[in-house]
């Protein structure tokens, strides 16, 4: 499908592919030349599609994956710094993706085909499961460039990996490969690339047998909306602080300039 997906009119149809496979919606980030960096329109589209397919009436679940060698490089930094810097607005667009996933009546699974950086990795943490190809992994470089995390990652990362490990991952910015991520509890399994999306679809089928009460259990087992919104509010306060201090603007300038020398 392109341009239209049911009742959803996509703002960036060329950058977000939608297919339905075995009664599961597969949403593919399709901007490989930019490592699937998430533009504002892509984030809006992704949230809209998660709400559309997550209503429990169209499909049994949703898979989000990437095309090319990356899952996603995270926020499109050049777009974010084009004109007046408003990191709160950028964070809000990320948070809406997680809100849509957490409100879904069906399971939402990340099929992490390559590296998931920054906000892209953070939104994947809010999904119900994460499968990785051997080339998959996470990296949260925000601390080193004066930014802060989003998508209630300050809640989800300690919940999945433990408080001390979460602290180290966020402050050091260390890259976590697929097998390390599985050992830490960030990935549920590592599968071969050709089997990645089928494995995610199969997991959704296993979780949604006919006549099941999956939607009720998702509501019970996901963090409460209050917990999520409280974490997002703390993260919003933090991003406003680093923007007001000038740390974020300087860090983004360094990141866009690339390695020195």
mmCIF file of C-alpha atoms in Angstrom:
data_model
loop_
_atom_site.group_PDB
_atom_site.id
_atom_site.type_symbol
_atom_site.label_atom_id
_atom_site.label_comp_id
_atom_site.label_asym_id
_atom_site.label_seq_id
_atom_site.Cartn_x
_atom_site.Cartn_y
_atom_site.Cartn_z
ATOM 1 C CA UNK A 1 0.000 0.000 0.000
ATOM 2 C CA UNK A 2 1.158 3.548 -0.527
ATOM 3 C CA UNK A 3 -0.344 6.945 0.108
ATOM 4 C CA UNK A 4 -3.352 5.433 1.834
ATOM 5 C CA UNK A 5 -3.514 2.655 4.396
ATOM 6 C CA UNK A 6 -7.147 1.979 5.150
ATOM 7 C CA UNK A 7 -8.349 5.183 6.803
ATOM 8 C CA UNK A 8 -4.814 6.520 7.378
ATOM 9 C CA UNK A 9 -3.444 9.046 4.893
ATOM 10 C CA UNK A 10 0.327 8.891 5.151
ATOM 11 C CA UNK A 11 2.381 12.084 5.119
ATOM 12 C CA UNK A 12 5.503 10.214 3.983
ATOM 13 C CA UNK A 13 4.280 7.141 2.057
ATOM 14 C CA UNK A 14 7.627 6.667 0.376
ATOM 15 C CA UNK A 15 9.352 6.403 3.768
ATOM 16 C CA UNK A 16 6.983 4.060 5.612
ATOM 17 C CA UNK A 17 5.768 0.908 3.868
ATOM 18 C CA UNK A 18 2.646 -0.905 5.071
ATOM 19 C CA UNK A 19 1.745 -4.512 4.335
ATOM 20 C CA UNK A 20 -0.568 -7.025 5.997
ATOM 21 C CA UNK A 21 1.019 -10.455 6.319
ATOM 22 C CA UNK A 22 -0.880 -13.415 7.772
ATOM 23 C CA UNK A 23 -3.290 -11.081 9.544
ATOM 24 C CA UNK A 24 -0.449 -8.983 11.015
ATOM 25 C CA UNK A 25 0.352 -5.403 9.951
ATOM 26 C CA UNK A 26 4.035 -4.966 9.090
ATOM 27 C CA UNK A 27 5.228 -1.355 9.171
ATOM 28 C CA UNK A 28 8.632 -0.916 7.529
ATOM 29 C CA UNK A 29 10.753 2.194 7.997
ATOM 30 C CA UNK A 30 11.914 2.770 4.423
ATOM 31 C CA UNK A 31 14.463 5.541 4.310
ATOM 32 C CA UNK A 32 17.615 3.407 4.023
ATOM 33 C CA UNK A 33 19.776 6.132 2.474
ATOM 34 C CA UNK A 34 19.335 8.057 5.754
ATOM 35 C CA UNK A 35 19.570 4.901 7.905
ATOM 36 C CA UNK A 36 15.804 5.222 8.438
ATOM 37 C CA UNK A 37 16.229 8.403 10.483
ATOM 38 C CA UNK A 38 12.785 9.334 11.763
ATOM 39 C CA UNK A 39 11.517 12.567 10.281
ATOM 40 C CA UNK A 40 8.632 14.365 11.931
ATOM 41 C CA UNK A 41 6.226 13.055 9.314
ATOM 42 C CA UNK A 42 7.441 9.487 9.787
ATOM 43 C CA UNK A 43 6.820 9.713 13.525
ATOM 44 C CA UNK A 44 3.334 11.117 12.931
ATOM 45 C CA UNK A 45 2.605 8.379 10.400
ATOM 46 C CA UNK A 46 3.927 5.640 12.659
ATOM 47 C CA UNK A 47 1.753 6.786 15.559
ATOM 48 C CA UNK A 48 -1.287 7.007 13.279
ATOM 49 C CA UNK A 49 -0.734 3.533 11.859
ATOM 50 C CA UNK A 50 -0.255 2.018 15.304
ATOM 51 C CA UNK A 51 -3.579 3.503 16.375
ATOM 52 C CA UNK A 52 -5.274 2.392 13.166
ATOM 53 C CA UNK A 53 -4.076 -1.205 13.238
ATOM 54 C CA UNK A 54 -3.955 -1.437 17.005
ATOM 55 C CA UNK A 55 -7.696 -1.075 17.553
ATOM 56 C CA UNK A 56 -8.199 -4.836 17.770
ATOM 57 C CA UNK A 57 -10.574 -5.033 14.803
ATOM 58 C CA UNK A 58 -8.278 -5.230 11.763
ATOM 59 C CA UNK A 59 -5.264 -7.428 12.552
ATOM 60 C CA UNK A 60 -3.904 -9.698 15.271
ATOM 61 C CA UNK A 61 -0.838 -7.542 15.872
ATOM 62 C CA UNK A 62 1.675 -5.070 14.496
ATOM 63 C CA UNK A 63 5.345 -5.512 13.606
ATOM 64 C CA UNK A 64 7.687 -2.547 13.123
ATOM 65 C CA UNK A 65 10.947 -3.127 11.260
ATOM 66 C CA UNK A 66 13.455 -1.280 9.065
ATOM 67 C CA UNK A 67 14.723 -1.583 5.489
ATOM 68 C CA UNK A 68 18.433 -1.696 4.772
ATOM 69 C CA UNK A 69 21.241 -2.009 7.268
ATOM 70 C CA UNK A 70 19.691 -0.002 10.126
ATOM 71 C CA UNK A 71 16.495 -0.271 12.095
ATOM 72 C CA UNK A 72 16.656 3.492 12.553
ATOM 73 C CA UNK A 73 19.245 6.158 13.310
ATOM 74 C CA UNK A 74 16.693 7.880 15.547
ATOM 75 C CA UNK A 75 15.753 11.527 15.265
ATOM 76 C CA UNK A 76 16.597 13.241 12.003
ATOM 77 C CA UNK A 77 19.131 15.666 13.483
ATOM 78 C CA UNK A 78 19.300 17.945 10.456
ATOM 79 C CA UNK A 79 15.542 18.367 10.440
ATOM 80 C CA UNK A 80 15.535 18.994 14.180
ATOM 81 C CA UNK A 81 18.111 21.788 13.866
ATOM 82 C CA UNK A 82 16.622 23.384 10.757
ATOM 83 C CA UNK A 83 15.326 26.658 12.137
ATOM 84 C CA UNK A 84 14.423 27.216 15.786
ATOM 85 C CA UNK A 85 15.422 24.317 18.028
ATOM 86 C CA UNK A 86 12.439 22.858 19.893
ATOM 87 C CA UNK A 87 13.504 19.602 21.499
ATOM 88 C CA UNK A 88 10.281 19.349 23.480
ATOM 89 C CA UNK A 89 8.294 19.249 20.236
ATOM 90 C CA UNK A 90 10.631 16.587 18.830
ATOM 91 C CA UNK A 91 10.235 14.515 22.000
ATOM 92 C CA UNK A 92 6.446 14.870 21.885
ATOM 93 C CA UNK A 93 6.384 13.284 18.425
ATOM 94 C CA UNK A 94 8.425 10.335 19.687
ATOM 95 C CA UNK A 95 6.215 9.961 22.753
ATOM 96 C CA UNK A 96 3.090 9.766 20.620
ATOM 97 C CA UNK A 97 4.471 6.623 18.949
ATOM 98 C CA UNK A 98 4.915 4.944 22.316
ATOM 99 C CA UNK A 99 1.501 6.087 23.518
ATOM 100 C CA UNK A 100 -0.048 4.556 20.406
ATOM 101 C CA UNK A 101 1.804 1.260 20.927
ATOM 102 C CA UNK A 102 0.939 1.107 24.620
ATOM 103 C CA UNK A 103 -2.719 1.786 23.874
ATOM 104 C CA UNK A 104 -2.983 -0.934 21.239
ATOM 105 C CA UNK A 105 -5.444 -3.762 21.792
ATOM 106 C CA UNK A 106 -3.041 -6.110 19.986
ATOM 107 C CA UNK A 107 0.641 -6.971 20.547
ATOM 108 C CA UNK A 108 3.232 -4.650 19.033
ATOM 109 C CA UNK A 109 6.607 -6.209 18.225
ATOM 110 C CA UNK A 110 9.864 -4.614 17.037
ATOM 111 C CA UNK A 111 11.794 -6.661 14.462
ATOM 112 C CA UNK A 112 15.168 -4.970 14.871
ATOM 113 C CA UNK A 113 17.057 -5.674 11.647
ATOM 114 C CA UNK A 114 19.997 -3.359 12.404
ATOM 115 C CA UNK A 115 21.102 -0.738 14.871
ATOM 116 C CA UNK A 116 18.355 1.189 16.709
ATOM 117 C CA UNK A 117 19.810 4.502 17.863
ATOM 118 C CA UNK A 118 18.517 7.045 20.361
ATOM 119 C CA UNK A 119 14.793 7.680 20.160
ATOM 120 C CA UNK A 120 14.282 4.745 17.781
ATOM 121 C CA UNK A 121 15.664 2.349 20.367
ATOM 122 C CA UNK A 122 13.690 4.071 23.088
ATOM 123 C CA UNK A 123 10.367 3.673 21.298
ATOM 124 C CA UNK A 124 11.176 -0.012 20.685
ATOM 125 C CA UNK A 125 11.552 -0.470 24.449
ATOM 126 C CA UNK A 126 7.901 0.488 24.846
ATOM 127 C CA UNK A 127 6.740 -2.310 22.523
ATOM 128 C CA UNK A 128 5.573 -5.666 23.853
ATOM 129 C CA UNK A 129 8.546 -7.599 22.443
ATOM 130 C CA UNK A 130 11.760 -7.063 20.538
ATOM 131 C CA UNK A 131 13.348 -9.614 18.205
ATOM 132 C CA UNK A 132 16.731 -8.952 16.608
ATOM 133 C CA UNK A 133 18.711 -10.110 13.619
ATOM 134 C CA UNK A 134 22.394 -10.765 14.420
ATOM 135 C CA UNK A 135 23.116 -7.268 13.040
ATOM 136 C CA UNK A 136 20.542 -5.706 15.368
ATOM 137 C CA UNK A 137 21.447 -3.699 18.421
ATOM 138 C CA UNK A 138 20.905 -0.588 20.494
ATOM 139 C CA UNK A 139 22.866 2.589 21.131
ATOM 140 C CA UNK A 140 21.779 5.564 23.233
ATOM 141 C CA UNK A 141 24.265 8.367 22.537
ATOM 142 C CA UNK A 142 22.182 11.198 24.004
ATOM 143 C CA UNK A 143 24.276 11.780 27.118
ATOM 144 C CA UNK A 144 27.453 12.413 25.126
ATOM 145 C CA UNK A 145 25.771 15.041 22.937
ATOM 146 C CA UNK A 146 23.832 16.849 25.644
ATOM 147 C CA UNK A 147 20.402 15.360 24.891
ATOM 148 C CA UNK A 148 18.079 13.283 27.057
ATOM 149 C CA UNK A 149 16.027 10.144 26.517
ATOM 150 C CA UNK A 150 12.362 10.018 25.504
ATOM 151 C CA UNK A 151 9.505 7.503 25.167
ATOM 152 C CA UNK A 152 9.522 6.743 28.913
ATOM 153 C CA UNK A 153 12.882 5.012 28.431
ATOM 154 C CA UNK A 154 13.737 6.067 31.983
ATOM 155 C CA UNK A 155 10.966 3.645 33.018
ATOM 156 C CA UNK A 156 11.351 0.888 30.420
ATOM 157 C CA UNK A 157 15.121 0.451 30.330
ATOM 158 C CA UNK A 158 15.532 -0.188 34.103
ATOM 159 C CA UNK A 159 12.429 -2.412 33.968
ATOM 160 C CA UNK A 160 14.035 -4.576 31.268
ATOM 161 C CA UNK A 161 17.748 -4.488 32.092
ATOM 162 C CA UNK A 162 17.876 -3.457 35.757
ATOM 163 C CA UNK A 163 18.643 -0.066 37.257
ATOM 164 C CA UNK A 164 22.442 -0.260 37.387
ATOM 165 C CA UNK A 165 22.790 -1.592 33.852
ATOM 166 C CA UNK A 166 20.353 1.009 32.532
ATOM 167 C CA UNK A 167 22.397 3.753 34.182
ATOM 168 C CA UNK A 168 25.595 2.498 32.547
ATOM 169 C CA UNK A 169 24.013 2.112 29.106
ATOM 170 C CA UNK A 170 22.572 5.621 29.105
ATOM 171 C CA UNK A 171 25.560 7.433 30.614
ATOM 172 C CA UNK A 172 28.271 5.580 28.657
ATOM 173 C CA UNK A 173 26.430 5.451 25.343
ATOM 174 C CA UNK A 174 27.887 1.977 24.790
ATOM 175 C CA UNK A 175 26.593 0.038 21.804
ATOM 176 C CA UNK A 176 24.758 -3.186 22.643
ATOM 177 C CA UNK A 177 24.801 -5.896 19.993
ATOM 178 C CA UNK A 178 22.024 -8.414 19.469
ATOM 179 C CA UNK A 179 23.379 -11.165 21.699
ATOM 180 C CA UNK A 180 24.367 -8.765 24.466
ATOM 181 C CA UNK A 181 20.884 -7.297 24.221
ATOM 182 C CA UNK A 182 19.328 -10.729 24.577
ATOM 183 C CA UNK A 183 21.476 -11.442 27.638
ATOM 184 C CA UNK A 184 20.389 -8.131 29.170
ATOM 185 C CA UNK A 185 16.701 -8.797 28.511
ATOM 186 C CA UNK A 186 16.385 -6.075 25.884
ATOM 187 C CA UNK A 187 15.792 -8.607 23.098
ATOM 188 C CA UNK A 188 13.519 -11.600 23.477
ATOM 189 C CA UNK A 189 15.367 -13.597 20.821
ATOM 190 C CA UNK A 190 17.960 -13.344 18.048
ATOM 191 C CA UNK A 191 17.003 -14.907 14.700
ATOM 192 C CA UNK A 192 18.480 -14.988 11.224
ATOM 193 C CA UNK A 193 17.671 -11.992 8.992
ATOM 194 C CA UNK A 194 15.358 -13.841 6.609
ATOM 195 C CA UNK A 195 13.420 -15.249 9.556
ATOM 196 C CA UNK A 196 13.133 -11.978 11.488
ATOM 197 C CA UNK A 197 9.756 -10.682 10.343
ATOM 198 C CA UNK A 198 8.239 -14.198 10.082
ATOM 199 C CA UNK A 199 9.374 -14.858 13.664
ATOM 200 C CA UNK A 200 7.724 -11.633 14.826
ATOM 201 C CA UNK A 201 4.512 -12.573 13.001
ATOM 202 C CA UNK A 202 4.686 -16.059 14.517
ATOM 203 C CA UNK A 203 5.096 -14.640 18.012
ATOM 204 C CA UNK A 204 1.986 -12.519 17.547
ATOM 205 C CA UNK A 205 0.058 -15.591 16.348
ATOM 206 C CA UNK A 206 1.221 -17.518 19.425
ATOM 207 C CA UNK A 207 0.020 -14.700 21.680
ATOM 208 C CA UNK A 208 -3.363 -14.294 19.985
ATOM 209 C CA UNK A 209 -5.077 -17.696 19.705
ATOM 210 C CA UNK A 210 -8.766 -17.647 18.728
ATOM 211 C CA UNK A 211 -11.001 -16.507 21.564
ATOM 212 C CA UNK A 212 -8.091 -15.252 23.646
ATOM 213 C CA UNK A 213 -8.154 -12.433 26.204
ATOM 214 C CA UNK A 214 -4.855 -11.011 24.944
ATOM 215 C CA UNK A 215 -6.036 -7.391 25.004
ATOM 216 C CA UNK A 216 -6.959 -7.655 28.687
ATOM 217 C CA UNK A 217 -3.606 -9.194 29.554
ATOM 218 C CA UNK A 218 -1.724 -6.535 27.626
ATOM 219 C CA UNK A 219 -3.461 -3.905 29.761
ATOM 220 C CA UNK A 220 -2.526 -5.818 32.923
ATOM 221 C CA UNK A 221 1.118 -6.442 32.019
ATOM 222 C CA UNK A 222 2.112 -3.163 30.417
ATOM 223 C CA UNK A 223 3.082 -0.349 32.797
ATOM 224 C CA UNK A 224 0.110 1.747 33.819
ATOM 225 C CA UNK A 225 -0.609 4.911 31.815
ATOM 226 C CA UNK A 226 0.094 6.881 34.997
ATOM 227 C CA UNK A 227 3.608 5.413 35.289
ATOM 228 C CA UNK A 228 4.320 6.082 31.633
ATOM 229 C CA UNK A 229 3.061 9.663 31.699
ATOM 230 C CA UNK A 230 4.985 10.359 34.891
ATOM 231 C CA UNK A 231 8.210 9.152 33.246
ATOM 232 C CA UNK A 232 7.506 11.188 30.118
ATOM 233 C CA UNK A 233 6.883 14.286 32.236
ATOM 234 C CA UNK A 234 10.252 13.847 33.972
ATOM 235 C CA UNK A 235 11.955 13.391 30.614
ATOM 236 C CA UNK A 236 10.241 16.513 29.260
ATOM 237 C CA UNK A 237 11.528 18.532 32.223
ATOM 238 C CA UNK A 238 15.020 17.187 31.568
ATOM 239 C CA UNK A 239 14.994 18.055 27.858
ATOM 240 C CA UNK A 240 13.801 21.588 28.614
ATOM 241 C CA UNK A 241 16.679 21.958 31.059
ATOM 242 C CA UNK A 242 19.385 20.871 28.604
ATOM 243 C CA UNK A 243 17.920 23.061 25.885
ATOM 244 C CA UNK A 244 17.750 26.119 28.152
ATOM 245 C CA UNK A 245 21.338 25.584 29.315
ATOM 246 C CA UNK A 246 22.740 25.457 25.768
ATOM 247 C CA UNK A 247 24.215 21.978 26.296
ATOM 248 C CA UNK A 248 21.903 20.417 23.725
ATOM 249 C CA UNK A 249 22.560 22.985 20.987
ATOM 250 C CA UNK A 250 26.337 22.630 21.382
ATOM 251 C CA UNK A 251 26.101 18.845 21.390
ATOM 252 C CA UNK A 252 23.964 18.736 18.268
ATOM 253 C CA UNK A 253 26.401 21.020 16.488
ATOM 254 C CA UNK A 254 29.248 18.626 17.368
ATOM 255 C CA UNK A 255 27.225 15.627 16.199
ATOM 256 C CA UNK A 256 26.358 17.237 12.865
ATOM 257 C CA UNK A 257 29.966 18.328 12.313
ATOM 258 C CA UNK A 258 31.143 14.721 12.613
ATOM 259 C CA UNK A 259 34.471 13.455 13.978
ATOM 260 C CA UNK A 260 37.131 16.109 14.466
ATOM 261 C CA UNK A 261 40.024 16.138 12.039
#
